[in-house]
Short mmCIF file of C-alpha atoms in Angstrom, two decimals:
data_model
loop_
_atom_site.label_atom_id
_atom_site.label_comp_id
_atom_site.label_asym_id
_atom_site.label_seq_id
_atom_site.Cartn_x
_atom_site.Cartn_y
_atom_site.Cartn_z
CA GLY A 1 -54.01 72.05 -36.20
CA GLN A 2 -55.28 69.82 -32.85
CA ASN A 3 -56.90 67.63 -34.06
CA ILE A 4 -54.38 65.68 -35.93
CA ASP A 5 -51.10 64.13 -34.30
CA GLN A 6 -48.05 62.98 -36.47
CA PRO A 7 -44.51 62.57 -35.21
CA THR A 8 -41.69 66.12 -36.18
CA GLU A 9 -39.02 64.01 -36.98
CA MET A 10 -38.07 61.25 -37.86
CA THR A 11 -34.37 59.92 -39.10
CA ALA A 12 -33.98 57.48 -42.25
CA THR A 13 -30.68 56.11 -43.97
CA GLU A 14 -31.24 56.43 -47.92
CA GLY A 15 -32.38 52.82 -49.70
CA ALA A 16 -34.68 53.09 -46.74
CA ILE A 17 -38.06 52.51 -45.79
CA VAL A 18 -39.95 54.93 -43.39
CA GLN A 19 -42.65 54.87 -42.12
CA ILE A 20 -45.08 58.34 -40.96
CA ASN A 21 -48.67 57.51 -39.01
CA CYS A 22 -50.97 60.49 -39.47
CA THR A 23 -53.73 59.88 -36.56
CA TYR A 24 -57.44 62.25 -36.27
CA GLN A 25 -60.67 62.68 -35.16
CA THR A 26 -62.93 60.14 -36.20
CA SER A 27 -66.23 61.94 -35.45
CA GLY A 28 -66.94 63.84 -39.53
CA PHE A 29 -64.44 61.85 -41.86
CA ASN A 30 -64.71 62.76 -45.41
CA GLY A 31 -61.12 61.39 -46.54
CA LEU A 32 -57.18 62.25 -45.46
CA PHE A 33 -54.49 63.54 -47.96
CA TRP A 34 -51.42 63.08 -47.76
CA TYR A 35 -48.84 65.82 -48.86
CA GLN A 36 -44.99 66.46 -48.87
CA GLN A 37 -43.48 70.02 -48.71
CA HIS A 38 -39.77 70.88 -49.24
CA ALA A 39 -38.17 74.03 -47.57
CA GLY A 40 -39.34 76.40 -48.63
CA GLU A 41 -41.50 75.54 -50.76
CA ALA A 42 -45.70 75.05 -51.73
CA PRO A 43 -46.96 71.25 -50.19
CA THR A 44 -47.93 69.30 -53.32
CA PHE A 45 -50.64 66.04 -53.36
CA LEU A 46 -48.92 62.47 -52.84
CA SER A 47 -52.66 61.18 -52.22
CA TYR A 48 -56.08 60.73 -51.05
CA ASN A 49 -58.05 57.91 -49.40
CA VAL A 50 -61.63 57.83 -48.17
CA LEU A 51 -61.78 53.63 -48.23
CA ASP A 52 -59.34 51.55 -45.48
CA GLY A 53 -57.06 49.65 -46.68
CA LEU A 54 -53.68 50.02 -48.27
CA GLU A 55 -52.52 52.11 -52.05
CA GLU A 56 -49.41 52.48 -53.76
CA LYS A 57 -48.06 54.39 -56.48
CA GLY A 58 -44.65 53.97 -56.96
CA ARG A 59 -42.37 54.54 -54.18
CA PHE A 60 -44.85 55.94 -52.20
CA SER A 61 -47.88 54.47 -50.28
CA SER A 62 -50.44 55.72 -48.61
CA PHE A 63 -52.86 53.35 -45.57
CA LEU A 64 -55.76 53.97 -44.57
CA SER A 65 -57.76 52.50 -41.33
CA ARG A 66 -60.74 54.10 -40.14
CA SER A 67 -62.31 52.52 -37.15
CA LYS A 68 -59.03 53.71 -35.40
CA GLY A 69 -58.76 57.22 -37.13
CA TYR A 70 -54.70 56.52 -38.87
CA SER A 71 -53.54 56.50 -41.14
CA TYR A 72 -49.74 56.55 -42.56
CA LEU A 73 -47.25 57.04 -45.67
CA LEU A 74 -45.36 54.60 -46.53
CA LEU A 75 -41.43 55.61 -48.59
CA LYS A 76 -39.66 53.16 -50.00
CA GLU A 77 -36.70 52.44 -51.71
CA LEU A 78 -35.43 56.70 -50.05
CA GLN A 79 -33.52 59.27 -52.03
CA MET A 80 -31.64 62.86 -50.59
CA LYS A 81 -34.99 64.03 -52.83
CA ASP A 82 -37.25 62.60 -50.04
CA SER A 83 -36.60 64.94 -48.08
CA ALA A 84 -39.02 66.78 -46.63
CA SER A 85 -41.65 67.09 -44.48
CA TYR A 86 -45.13 65.50 -44.88
CA LEU A 87 -48.03 66.49 -44.33
CA CYS A 88 -51.36 65.09 -42.83
CA ALA A 89 -54.10 66.65 -42.95
CA GLU A 90 -58.58 65.77 -42.81
CA VAL A 91 -61.60 66.06 -43.87
CA ASP A 92 -64.35 66.68 -41.67
CA SER A 93 -67.65 66.84 -41.78
CA ASN A 94 -68.18 70.59 -43.70
CA TYR A 95 -65.07 69.11 -46.25
CA GLN A 96 -63.32 71.29 -44.34
CA LEU A 97 -59.68 70.78 -44.72
CA ILE A 98 -57.41 69.58 -40.99
CA TRP A 99 -53.68 70.78 -40.80
CA GLY A 100 -51.12 68.31 -39.12
CA ALA A 101 -47.93 70.65 -38.74
CA GLY A 102 -46.52 67.92 -41.07
CA THR A 103 -43.36 65.43 -40.20
CA LYS A 104 -39.90 66.99 -41.21
CA LEU A 105 -38.81 64.13 -42.00
CA ILE A 106 -33.94 63.18 -42.91
CA ILE A 107 -32.69 61.41 -44.80
CA LYS A 108 -29.10 60.63 -43.74
CA PRO A 109 -25.90 58.42 -46.68
CA ASP B 1 -48.14 75.16 -68.10
CA ALA B 2 -51.12 75.96 -66.01
CA MET B 3 -50.35 77.01 -62.67
CA VAL B 4 -50.38 78.88 -59.48
CA ILE B 5 -47.89 81.63 -59.45
CA GLN B 6 -47.41 84.24 -56.16
CA ASN B 7 -45.37 87.52 -56.09
CA PRO B 8 -42.76 88.30 -54.95
CA ARG B 9 -41.13 85.37 -53.55
CA TYR B 10 -39.70 87.22 -50.47
CA GLN B 11 -41.30 90.76 -49.18
CA VAL B 12 -39.84 92.42 -46.40
CA THR B 13 -42.02 94.96 -44.46
CA GLN B 14 -42.33 97.52 -41.37
CA PHE B 15 -43.90 96.72 -37.81
CA GLY B 16 -47.76 98.33 -39.00
CA LYS B 17 -46.71 99.29 -42.77
CA PRO B 18 -49.89 98.19 -45.11
CA VAL B 19 -49.00 95.36 -47.03
CA THR B 20 -50.47 92.98 -50.96
CA LEU B 21 -49.62 89.80 -51.19
CA SER B 22 -50.80 88.62 -55.63
CA CYS B 23 -51.22 85.62 -57.05
CA SER B 24 -52.88 84.45 -59.77
CA GLN B 25 -53.73 81.21 -61.89
CA THR B 26 -53.65 80.17 -64.42
CA LEU B 27 -55.36 76.87 -63.80
CA ASN B 28 -58.97 78.98 -64.18
CA HIS B 29 -59.68 77.25 -60.76
CA ASN B 30 -63.19 78.47 -59.27
CA VAL B 31 -61.78 78.41 -55.76
CA MET B 32 -58.84 80.60 -54.14
CA TYR B 33 -57.63 79.88 -50.49
CA TRP B 34 -54.75 82.24 -48.90
CA TYR B 35 -52.63 80.18 -45.83
CA GLN B 36 -51.17 81.51 -43.59
CA GLN B 37 -48.13 79.11 -42.40
CA LYS B 38 -45.35 80.04 -39.91
CA SER B 39 -42.56 77.61 -39.89
CA SER B 40 -43.54 73.08 -38.21
CA GLN B 41 -47.04 74.56 -38.11
CA ALA B 42 -49.75 74.04 -40.12
CA PRO B 43 -51.01 75.60 -42.65
CA LYS B 44 -53.60 78.26 -40.36
CA LEU B 45 -56.82 79.03 -43.39
CA LEU B 46 -57.90 82.20 -43.23
CA PHE B 47 -59.93 82.89 -46.33
CA HIS B 48 -61.28 81.58 -49.19
CA TYR B 49 -63.45 82.75 -52.06
CA TYR B 50 -65.82 80.12 -54.08
CA ASP B 51 -66.19 82.38 -57.33
CA LYS B 52 -66.63 85.98 -56.24
CA ASP B 53 -68.04 83.99 -52.52
CA PHE B 54 -65.59 84.98 -50.27
CA ASN B 55 -65.72 82.37 -47.00
CA ASN B 56 -64.10 84.17 -44.35
CA GLU B 57 -62.29 81.88 -41.58
CA ALA B 58 -63.80 82.73 -37.52
CA ASP B 59 -60.18 83.10 -36.27
CA THR B 60 -58.30 85.04 -38.76
CA PRO B 61 -57.17 89.20 -37.48
CA ASP B 62 -59.87 91.32 -38.62
CA ASN B 63 -55.93 93.17 -39.69
CA PHE B 64 -56.46 90.17 -42.58
CA GLN B 65 -59.12 91.51 -46.07
CA SER B 66 -58.30 89.92 -49.08
CA ARG B 67 -59.81 90.93 -52.77
CA ARG B 68 -60.99 89.00 -56.04
CA PRO B 69 -60.89 90.72 -58.71
CA ASN B 70 -61.56 88.23 -61.41
CA THR B 71 -61.33 84.14 -61.61
CA SER B 72 -57.74 84.22 -62.43
CA PHE B 73 -56.07 86.98 -59.74
CA CYS B 74 -56.28 86.76 -55.53
CA PHE B 75 -54.79 89.22 -52.96
CA LEU B 76 -54.74 89.73 -49.18
CA ASP B 77 -53.99 92.67 -47.38
CA ILE B 78 -52.33 92.70 -44.51
CA ARG B 79 -53.44 96.17 -42.88
CA SER B 80 -50.76 96.22 -40.36
CA PRO B 81 -48.12 94.08 -39.83
CA GLY B 82 -47.08 93.10 -36.31
CA LEU B 83 -44.44 90.92 -35.59
CA GLY B 84 -46.25 87.92 -35.17
CA ASP B 85 -47.67 88.00 -38.59
CA ALA B 86 -44.14 87.14 -40.44
CA ALA B 87 -44.80 83.64 -42.23
CA MET B 88 -45.18 82.20 -44.95
CA TYR B 89 -48.55 82.54 -47.44
CA LEU B 90 -49.89 79.75 -49.44
CA CYS B 91 -52.11 80.85 -51.76
CA ALA B 92 -53.80 77.56 -53.16
CA THR B 93 -56.42 76.84 -55.54
CA SER B 94 -58.83 73.58 -56.47
CA ARG B 95 -61.91 73.15 -59.04
CA GLY B 96 -63.89 73.57 -56.35
CA VAL B 97 -66.38 70.43 -58.55
CA GLU B 98 -64.61 67.16 -57.15
CA GLY B 99 -65.88 67.03 -53.39
CA PRO B 100 -63.84 66.38 -50.35
CA GLY B 101 -61.22 63.58 -52.44
CA GLU B 102 -60.12 67.73 -54.60
CA LYS B 103 -56.86 67.95 -53.88
CA LEU B 104 -54.79 71.57 -53.65
CA PHE B 105 -52.86 73.22 -56.35
CA PHE B 106 -49.83 75.13 -54.39
CA GLY B 107 -48.46 78.72 -55.32
CA SER B 108 -44.75 78.41 -53.75
CA GLY B 109 -45.99 80.83 -51.20
CA THR B 110 -44.57 84.30 -50.34
CA GLN B 111 -42.14 84.78 -46.75
CA LEU B 112 -43.63 87.77 -45.50
CA SER B 113 -40.75 89.55 -43.38
CA VAL B 114 -41.97 92.06 -40.82
CA LEU B 115 -38.51 94.65 -39.10
#
């Protein structure tokens, strides 16, 4: 999506920490989703942020700064199964989802 | 388990030959969506239904049509597939009552090839 910007690909090591960034347009903002999508499979919900700050769910955390139009997904203690694409999606003023193209995360042993 | 089911997982069709993709859901959700996703690209919303109310995205080609005969089923019809229509087609549902933070439940997708 033209309003969402996230890196195309990232590489990290098993057991490490990785941060995937996402920037979006700030007008008419109604929240931001992160979804995980394994190759050839459907996206699955990870998180939804609408207020500033960090929300933690086990090994995964999501952060939002509304003033900066910025979010990140933080993955700790990386496992091989975390190799997937991570899609950022903004909820706009019409409650429509504006999707990013996703960040392909490659985990190496 | 309640879920969203898409059939078939892989579909091959010929250039110009009509094809129908199917989606069913056991979640009893009000809203059903069809997305097109090409490799390494963002999902693109084609249309969605809120109950029987059909909502077509402005840039969805006329070549794409949809039917929702009841709450559980939704179909995507591609009347004359072109090579550019080869993609993953994702069906998704949502409850339709939770506001902007409502998450989507996706089916496993149908990968369409056009020969």
